[in-house]
């Protein structure tokens, strides 16, 4: 009996897989507008076979494309009139144009999903992939314009949808032949020069909308773009850390960082987040090993030396910390805030060394050594993101005296 029930279940599943609804398909094929066809598809999609759904969505693509081509023709006519010094006879509703293009692309993707499913003979024989790919691939660029127009109107949701659709279609199997041809024709071997930048914009919008998983997928597209790889890794690690709330979250994030670091061992961003996560989890040996390993292949890396110095500083090994922090400052670094932070660390280390000296003159000498670094931090960090002001005030107090104008200025700044 059990065997018979299983066989019956298989028969039911097979019937569902090849269900047919020819009346619905006829109605869709007779539709005069995209809205009409879409309504019938949504009501009957579950009752139609894969072949019928492919035909239905192809018809919907045709209807949207009719709207797109009509708008394109009007745009060209208006441009010609403008060149001839004439006023356009009819304006183009660009919002409607972008919406029709979005509809055509989404319908074509749905058509391809069904078109690539095996038929009743268990064969895949796509009918619509190439024609839909050929007529739609080049039009994707309009989505970027549509997204920018939406942003100008502070419509982030629409901009996000257009940017995301541009990226998704750029990676879709539907357009694989067209993308391959574009790659071969490109001088730099890149099929789509915009996809990484658009993925960046889309990822930020998705993240702001609370769609973290979608944002993370978009960073993966950035990472695939050679020009956007490091920015993609930086954004991905940022998104990952924003999701952390428990130790288990941190451990899962650590595993992801390990995987990323194995793939991108030269990425400063991934290394920095990996080493920092080790420290946050109290895995100091692993943290030190990661820093030392990175420095072996990147001996002039500002971030690695700064992090190594910070670890020594946290362990109150101030002399060793100074050595590492000085090496960081000798490395090339463009971001002034990071340079300000390391200078603050150096000033702090000298201040702590001063407290360890027994003789007053030795204490003052250590504080004098701190002053130029703290003054550099002050120059680079006027908004006092870092706590250079307190340590500089302490130096001035002991070197210049309590009544000195420079000391008084800092005392007033600190509200002491």
Short mmCIF file of C-alpha atoms in Angstrom, two decimals:
data_model
loop_
_atom_site.label_atom_id
_atom_site.label_comp_id
_atom_site.label_asym_id
_atom_site.label_seq_id
_atom_site.Cartn_x
_atom_site.Cartn_y
_atom_site.Cartn_z
CA UNK A 1 0.00 0.00 0.00
CA UNK A 2 2.83 2.39 0.89
CA UNK A 3 4.44 1.83 -2.50
CA UNK A 4 1.18 2.57 -4.29
CA UNK A 5 0.80 5.84 -2.35
CA UNK A 6 4.28 6.94 -3.36
CA UNK A 7 3.58 6.16 -6.99
CA UNK A 8 0.36 8.12 -6.80
CA UNK A 9 2.19 11.10 -5.36
CA UNK A 10 4.73 11.01 -8.18
CA UNK A 11 1.91 10.91 -10.71
CA UNK A 12 0.28 13.97 -9.13
CA UNK A 13 3.59 15.90 -9.16
CA UNK A 14 4.15 15.03 -12.81
CA UNK A 15 0.69 16.22 -13.71
CA UNK A 16 1.35 19.53 -11.94
CA UNK A 17 4.67 19.96 -13.71
CA UNK A 18 3.02 19.71 -17.13
CA UNK A 19 -0.30 21.34 -16.32
CA UNK A 20 -1.83 23.22 -19.21
CA UNK A 21 -4.22 26.11 -19.51
CA UNK A 22 -4.60 26.88 -23.24
CA UNK A 23 -7.56 29.19 -22.66
CA UNK A 24 -5.50 31.48 -20.42
CA UNK A 25 -2.68 31.51 -22.96
CA UNK A 26 -5.09 32.47 -25.73
CA UNK A 27 -6.41 35.30 -23.61
CA UNK A 28 -2.87 36.52 -22.93
CA UNK A 29 -1.95 36.41 -26.61
CA UNK A 30 -5.00 38.55 -27.45
CA UNK A 31 -4.15 41.17 -24.81
CA UNK A 32 -3.75 44.70 -26.15
CA UNK A 33 -1.73 46.12 -23.28
CA UNK A 34 0.98 44.97 -20.92
CA UNK A 35 -1.25 45.63 -17.93
CA UNK A 36 -3.99 43.39 -19.32
CA UNK A 37 -1.60 40.54 -20.12
CA UNK A 38 0.16 40.80 -16.78
CA UNK A 39 -3.12 40.52 -14.88
CA UNK A 40 -4.07 37.32 -16.71
CA UNK A 41 -0.60 35.83 -16.19
CA UNK A 42 -0.66 36.53 -12.46
CA UNK A 43 -4.06 34.85 -12.19
CA UNK A 44 -3.11 31.75 -14.19
CA UNK A 45 0.66 31.24 -13.94
CA UNK A 46 0.33 28.33 -11.52
CA UNK A 47 -2.04 26.45 -13.83
CA UNK A 48 0.02 26.77 -17.02
CA UNK A 49 2.85 24.56 -18.22
CA UNK A 50 6.40 25.84 -18.48
CA UNK A 51 6.04 26.16 -22.25
CA UNK A 52 2.80 28.13 -21.86
CA UNK A 53 4.33 30.41 -19.25
CA UNK A 54 7.31 31.04 -21.52
CA UNK A 55 4.95 32.05 -24.33
CA UNK A 56 2.90 34.16 -21.95
CA UNK A 57 5.87 36.07 -20.59
CA UNK A 58 7.29 36.51 -24.07
CA UNK A 59 3.99 38.11 -25.09
CA UNK A 60 4.23 40.38 -22.05
CA UNK A 61 7.78 41.28 -23.09
CA UNK A 62 6.47 42.12 -26.59
CA UNK A 63 3.82 44.44 -25.17
CA UNK A 64 6.26 46.27 -22.92
CA UNK A 65 8.75 46.50 -25.78
CA UNK A 66 6.11 48.10 -27.95
CA UNK A 67 5.82 50.87 -25.35
CA UNK A 68 9.61 51.17 -25.16
CA UNK A 69 10.16 51.41 -28.93
CA UNK A 70 7.35 53.96 -29.32
CA UNK A 71 8.97 56.11 -26.67
CA UNK A 72 12.39 55.69 -28.28
CA UNK A 73 11.01 56.77 -31.65
CA UNK A 74 9.53 59.88 -30.07
CA UNK A 75 12.80 60.64 -28.29
CA UNK A 76 14.67 60.42 -31.58
CA UNK A 77 12.10 62.60 -33.34
CA UNK A 78 12.36 65.22 -30.58
CA UNK A 79 16.15 65.19 -30.80
CA UNK A 80 15.98 65.67 -34.56
CA UNK A 81 13.52 68.54 -34.16
CA UNK A 82 15.83 70.15 -31.61
CA UNK A 83 18.77 69.92 -34.03
CA UNK A 84 16.66 71.63 -36.68
CA UNK A 85 15.70 74.40 -34.26
CA UNK A 86 12.11 73.22 -33.91
CA UNK A 87 10.02 72.59 -30.81
CA UNK A 88 9.09 68.94 -30.11
CA UNK A 89 5.47 68.21 -30.93
CA UNK A 90 5.06 65.74 -28.05
CA UNK A 91 7.03 65.22 -24.88
CA UNK A 92 8.05 61.79 -23.64
CA UNK A 93 6.88 60.56 -20.26
CA UNK A 94 10.28 59.34 -19.09
CA UNK A 95 8.92 57.75 -15.92
CA UNK A 96 6.57 55.65 -18.04
CA UNK A 97 9.42 54.82 -20.42
CA UNK A 98 11.67 53.58 -17.62
CA UNK A 99 8.76 51.65 -16.12
CA UNK A 100 8.05 49.94 -19.44
CA UNK A 101 11.72 49.02 -19.81
CA UNK A 102 11.71 47.58 -16.29
CA UNK A 103 8.61 45.58 -17.15
CA UNK A 104 10.15 44.26 -20.36
CA UNK A 105 13.33 43.14 -18.62
CA UNK A 106 11.49 41.47 -15.75
CA UNK A 107 9.12 39.72 -18.15
CA UNK A 108 12.04 38.53 -20.28
CA UNK A 109 13.78 37.11 -17.20
CA UNK A 110 10.59 35.25 -16.24
CA UNK A 111 10.20 34.03 -19.82
CA UNK A 112 13.76 32.70 -19.79
CA UNK A 113 13.18 30.89 -16.49
CA UNK A 114 10.36 28.88 -18.04
CA UNK A 115 11.96 28.69 -21.49
CA UNK A 116 14.95 26.85 -20.03
CA UNK A 117 12.90 24.19 -18.27
CA UNK A 118 12.74 20.68 -19.75
CA UNK A 119 9.72 19.97 -21.91
CA UNK A 120 7.55 16.86 -21.77
CA UNK A 121 10.33 15.01 -23.61
CA UNK A 122 12.80 16.06 -20.91
CA UNK A 123 14.70 18.28 -23.33
CA UNK A 124 15.66 21.94 -23.00
CA UNK A 125 14.90 23.74 -26.24
CA UNK A 126 14.75 27.51 -25.61
CA UNK A 127 12.80 29.53 -28.15
CA UNK A 128 13.01 33.05 -26.78
CA UNK A 129 16.43 33.48 -25.13
CA UNK A 130 18.39 34.78 -28.10
CA UNK A 131 15.78 37.18 -29.53
CA UNK A 132 14.99 38.61 -26.10
CA UNK A 133 18.67 38.88 -25.22
CA UNK A 134 19.49 40.65 -28.48
CA UNK A 135 16.72 43.23 -28.25
CA UNK A 136 17.05 44.03 -24.56
CA UNK A 137 20.72 43.85 -23.61
CA UNK A 138 21.68 47.27 -24.96
CA UNK A 139 18.62 48.96 -23.49
CA UNK A 140 19.75 48.18 -19.93
CA UNK A 141 21.80 51.38 -19.90
CA UNK A 142 18.58 53.39 -19.72
CA UNK A 143 18.06 51.95 -16.23
CA UNK A 144 21.05 53.96 -15.00
CA UNK A 145 19.49 57.16 -16.29
CA UNK A 146 16.18 56.19 -14.76
CA UNK A 147 17.79 55.56 -11.40
CA UNK A 148 19.58 58.91 -11.49
CA UNK A 149 16.32 60.69 -12.35
CA UNK A 150 14.66 58.92 -9.43
CA UNK A 151 17.44 59.99 -7.06
CA UNK A 152 17.03 63.59 -8.23
CA UNK A 153 13.41 63.29 -7.13
CA UNK A 154 14.48 61.66 -3.83
CA UNK A 155 12.74 58.44 -4.86
CA UNK A 156 15.28 56.01 -3.43
CA UNK A 157 13.01 52.97 -3.81
CA UNK A 158 12.71 53.38 -7.58
CA UNK A 159 16.40 54.17 -7.95
CA UNK A 160 17.25 51.05 -5.97
CA UNK A 161 14.97 48.93 -8.16
CA UNK A 162 16.51 50.22 -11.39
CA UNK A 163 20.12 49.96 -10.23
CA UNK A 164 19.54 46.46 -8.86
CA UNK A 165 17.79 45.32 -12.04
CA UNK A 166 20.71 46.62 -14.11
CA UNK A 167 23.11 44.49 -12.08
CA UNK A 168 20.87 41.42 -12.03
CA UNK A 169 20.36 41.50 -15.78
CA UNK A 170 24.08 42.03 -16.30
CA UNK A 171 24.67 38.71 -14.54
CA UNK A 172 21.62 36.87 -15.89
CA UNK A 173 22.00 33.78 -18.07
CA UNK A 174 19.52 35.39 -20.45
CA UNK A 175 22.22 37.82 -21.57
CA UNK A 176 25.27 35.53 -21.33
CA UNK A 177 25.85 35.47 -25.10
CA UNK A 178 25.54 39.24 -25.40
CA UNK A 179 27.85 39.80 -22.41
CA UNK A 180 30.40 37.39 -23.86
CA UNK A 181 30.33 39.22 -27.19
CA UNK A 182 30.74 42.57 -25.43
CA UNK A 183 33.70 41.21 -23.49
CA UNK A 184 35.44 40.02 -26.65
CA UNK A 185 34.83 43.37 -28.33
CA UNK A 186 36.13 45.36 -25.37
CA UNK A 187 39.73 46.55 -25.44
CA UNK A 188 40.21 45.82 -21.73
CA UNK A 189 38.30 42.55 -21.77
CA UNK A 190 35.51 43.86 -19.55
CA UNK A 191 31.97 43.16 -20.70
CA UNK A 192 30.30 45.91 -18.67
CA UNK A 193 32.34 48.89 -17.49
CA UNK A 194 29.48 50.21 -15.36
CA UNK A 195 28.32 47.16 -13.45
CA UNK A 196 30.70 47.52 -10.50
CA UNK A 197 29.83 51.18 -9.95
CA UNK A 198 26.11 50.51 -10.31
CA UNK A 199 26.38 47.58 -7.89
CA UNK A 200 27.97 49.95 -5.38
CA UNK A 201 25.08 52.42 -5.67
CA UNK A 202 22.51 49.62 -5.52
CA UNK A 203 24.18 47.98 -2.50
CA UNK A 204 24.06 51.19 -0.49
CA UNK A 205 20.41 51.76 -1.35
CA UNK A 206 19.49 48.18 -0.52
CA UNK A 207 21.32 48.45 2.79
CA UNK A 208 19.58 51.72 3.63
CA UNK A 209 16.27 50.02 2.89
CA UNK A 210 17.11 47.23 5.33
CA UNK A 211 17.70 44.59 2.64
CA UNK A 212 21.01 43.28 3.98
CA UNK A 213 21.10 40.02 2.01
CA UNK A 214 20.46 41.86 -1.25
CA UNK A 215 23.14 44.39 -0.36
CA UNK A 216 25.68 41.64 0.33
CA UNK A 217 24.96 39.95 -3.01
CA UNK A 218 25.60 43.25 -4.76
CA UNK A 219 28.96 43.63 -3.04
CA UNK A 220 29.91 40.27 -4.54
CA UNK A 221 29.34 41.79 -7.98
CA UNK A 222 31.57 44.72 -7.00
CA UNK A 223 34.28 42.32 -5.91
CA UNK A 224 34.19 40.60 -9.32
CA UNK A 225 34.93 43.94 -11.01
CA UNK A 226 38.74 44.46 -10.97
CA UNK A 227 38.25 48.22 -10.56
CA UNK A 228 35.88 47.80 -7.64
CA UNK A 229 37.31 44.77 -5.83
CA UNK A 230 38.80 46.53 -2.82
CA UNK A 231 35.80 48.86 -2.41
CA UNK A 232 33.53 45.82 -2.69
CA UNK A 233 35.44 43.97 0.01
CA UNK A 234 35.40 47.05 2.22
CA UNK A 235 31.65 47.48 1.81
CA UNK A 236 30.97 43.77 2.32
CA UNK A 237 32.91 43.68 5.59
CA UNK A 238 31.12 46.83 6.72
CA UNK A 239 27.71 45.28 6.04
CA UNK A 240 28.71 42.06 7.77
CA UNK A 241 29.79 43.82 10.95
CA UNK A 242 26.62 45.86 11.10
CA UNK A 243 24.69 42.61 11.63
CA UNK A 244 26.64 41.52 14.71
CA UNK A 245 24.78 41.34 18.00
CA UNK A 246 25.97 38.11 19.68
CA UNK A 247 29.22 36.19 20.01
CA UNK A 248 27.86 33.53 17.66
CA UNK A 249 27.30 36.27 15.07
CA UNK A 250 30.91 37.35 15.50
CA UNK A 251 32.19 33.78 15.13
CA UNK A 252 30.19 33.32 11.92
CA UNK A 253 31.50 36.64 10.67
CA UNK A 254 35.03 35.54 11.53
CA UNK A 255 34.60 32.43 9.39
CA UNK A 256 33.47 34.62 6.50
CA UNK A 257 36.51 36.85 6.95
CA UNK A 258 38.77 33.79 6.90
CA UNK A 259 37.21 32.67 3.63
CA UNK A 260 37.54 36.13 2.11
CA UNK A 261 41.13 36.44 3.28
CA UNK A 262 41.98 33.07 1.72
CA UNK A 263 40.58 34.38 -1.57
CA UNK A 264 42.02 37.89 -1.31
CA UNK A 265 45.20 37.68 0.79
CA UNK A 266 46.42 41.09 -0.41
CA UNK A 267 43.23 42.93 0.59
CA UNK A 268 44.03 45.45 3.30
CA UNK A 269 40.35 45.79 4.16
CA UNK A 270 39.78 42.06 4.72
CA UNK A 271 43.03 41.70 6.67
CA UNK A 272 42.16 44.66 8.90
CA UNK A 273 38.68 43.34 9.70
CA UNK A 274 39.98 39.80 10.25
CA UNK A 275 42.71 40.95 12.66
CA UNK A 276 40.33 43.30 14.47
CA UNK A 277 37.75 40.53 14.85
CA UNK A 278 40.40 38.24 16.34
CA UNK A 279 41.15 40.97 18.87
CA UNK A 280 37.48 41.57 19.67
CA UNK A 281 37.06 37.86 20.37
CA UNK A 282 40.14 37.77 22.58
CA UNK A 283 42.02 35.56 20.12
CA UNK A 284 45.31 37.44 20.57
CA UNK A 285 47.63 34.71 19.30
CA UNK A 286 45.61 34.43 16.10
CA UNK A 287 45.55 38.21 15.81
CA UNK A 288 49.33 38.49 16.13
CA UNK A 289 49.83 35.66 13.65
CA UNK A 290 47.54 37.34 11.12
CA UNK A 291 49.38 40.67 11.45
CA UNK A 292 52.82 39.07 11.16
CA UNK A 293 51.76 37.01 8.17
CA UNK A 294 50.37 40.07 6.38
CA UNK A 295 53.51 42.08 7.07
CA UNK A 296 55.69 39.37 5.53
CA UNK A 297 54.14 40.08 2.14
CA UNK A 298 53.28 43.74 2.83
CA UNK A 299 56.24 45.15 4.80
CA UNK A 300 55.37 48.79 4.08
CA UNK A 301 51.67 48.61 4.90
CA UNK A 302 50.45 51.44 7.12
CA UNK A 303 47.44 49.57 8.46
CA UNK A 304 49.38 46.46 9.49
CA UNK A 305 52.07 48.39 11.36
CA UNK A 306 49.47 50.62 13.01
CA UNK A 307 47.49 47.59 14.13
CA UNK A 308 50.63 45.86 15.40
CA UNK A 309 51.49 49.00 17.37
CA UNK A 310 47.99 49.18 18.79
CA UNK A 311 48.21 45.58 19.98
CA UNK A 312 51.52 46.32 21.73
CA UNK A 313 50.05 49.50 23.19
CA UNK A 314 47.05 47.63 24.58
CA UNK A 315 49.49 45.19 26.20
CA UNK A 316 51.29 48.20 27.74
CA UNK A 317 54.47 47.38 25.79
CA UNK A 318 54.95 51.04 25.00
CA UNK A 319 58.52 50.89 23.66
CA UNK A 320 57.61 48.11 21.23
CA UNK A 321 54.43 49.97 20.33
CA UNK A 322 56.40 53.11 19.50
CA UNK A 323 58.66 51.15 17.18
CA UNK A 324 55.70 49.74 15.27
CA UNK A 325 53.76 53.02 15.20
CA UNK A 326 56.80 54.87 13.88
CA UNK A 327 57.05 52.30 11.09
CA UNK A 328 53.39 52.97 10.29
CA UNK A 329 54.06 56.69 10.03
CA UNK A 330 56.96 56.00 7.69
CA UNK A 331 54.59 54.20 5.30
CA UNK A 332 52.57 55.94 2.63
CA UNK A 333 49.04 56.82 3.75
CA UNK A 334 46.61 59.32 2.25
CA UNK A 335 43.77 59.33 4.80
CA UNK A 336 44.54 62.13 7.26
CA UNK A 337 42.24 60.79 9.96
CA UNK A 338 44.23 57.54 10.14
CA UNK A 339 47.50 59.46 10.34
CA UNK A 340 46.01 61.61 13.10
CA UNK A 341 45.02 58.50 15.04
CA UNK A 342 48.49 56.97 14.87
CA UNK A 343 50.07 60.26 15.93
CA UNK A 344 47.68 60.28 18.88
CA UNK A 345 48.76 56.74 19.74
CA UNK A 346 52.42 57.80 19.65
CA UNK A 347 51.71 60.74 21.93
CA UNK A 348 49.81 58.48 24.30
CA UNK A 349 52.69 55.97 24.42
CA UNK A 350 55.20 58.68 25.29
CA UNK A 351 52.81 60.00 27.96
CA UNK A 352 52.56 56.54 29.50
CA UNK A 353 56.32 56.10 29.39
CA UNK A 354 56.61 59.39 31.29
CA UNK A 355 54.54 57.95 34.14
CA UNK A 356 56.98 55.05 34.40
CA UNK A 357 60.01 57.29 34.89
CA UNK A 358 61.16 58.03 38.42
CA UNK A 359 63.05 61.27 37.78
CA UNK A 360 61.12 64.41 36.88
CA UNK A 361 63.48 65.42 34.06
CA UNK A 362 63.06 62.02 32.46
CA UNK A 363 59.29 62.40 32.71
CA UNK A 364 59.43 65.82 31.06
CA UNK A 365 61.74 64.49 28.32
CA UNK A 366 59.19 61.81 27.47
CA UNK A 367 56.43 64.42 27.39
CA UNK A 368 58.54 66.63 25.13
CA UNK A 369 58.92 63.69 22.76
CA UNK A 370 55.12 63.34 22.68
CA UNK A 371 54.41 66.99 21.80
CA UNK A 372 55.21 67.04 18.04
CA UNK A 373 53.06 63.95 17.43
CA UNK A 374 50.13 65.31 19.43
CA UNK A 375 50.42 68.66 17.68
CA UNK A 376 50.37 66.84 14.33
CA UNK A 377 47.25 65.00 15.45
CA UNK A 378 45.72 68.36 16.39
CA UNK A 379 46.52 69.73 12.94
CA UNK A 380 44.98 66.75 11.15
CA UNK A 381 42.05 66.27 13.53
CA UNK A 382 40.67 69.73 14.41
CA UNK A 383 37.27 68.23 15.24
CA UNK A 384 38.87 66.12 17.99
CA UNK A 385 37.67 62.72 16.87
CA UNK A 386 40.60 61.36 18.86
CA UNK A 387 41.68 62.21 22.38
CA UNK A 388 44.88 64.10 21.51
CA UNK A 389 43.71 67.24 23.38
CA UNK A 390 43.92 65.76 26.87
CA UNK A 391 47.41 64.32 26.35
CA UNK A 392 48.66 67.51 24.73
CA UNK A 393 47.27 69.55 27.61
CA UNK A 394 49.12 67.30 30.08
CA UNK A 395 52.34 67.81 28.12
CA UNK A 396 51.92 71.60 28.01
CA UNK A 397 51.03 71.70 31.70
CA UNK A 398 54.31 70.07 32.71
CA UNK A 399 56.52 71.63 30.01
CA UNK A 400 55.15 75.16 29.57
CA UNK A 401 53.42 75.58 32.91
CA UNK A 402 49.84 76.01 34.05
CA UNK A 403 49.67 79.74 33.21
CA UNK A 404 51.01 79.47 29.67
CA UNK A 405 48.47 80.64 27.04
CA UNK A 406 48.81 77.35 25.12
CA UNK A 407 48.03 75.37 28.26
CA UNK A 408 45.13 77.64 29.12
CA UNK A 409 43.71 77.32 25.61
CA UNK A 410 43.62 73.54 25.87
CA UNK A 411 42.24 73.66 29.41
CA UNK A 412 39.36 75.81 28.17
CA UNK A 413 38.87 73.52 25.19
CA UNK A 414 38.57 70.53 27.53
CA UNK A 415 36.41 72.39 30.05
CA UNK A 416 38.78 71.64 32.88
#
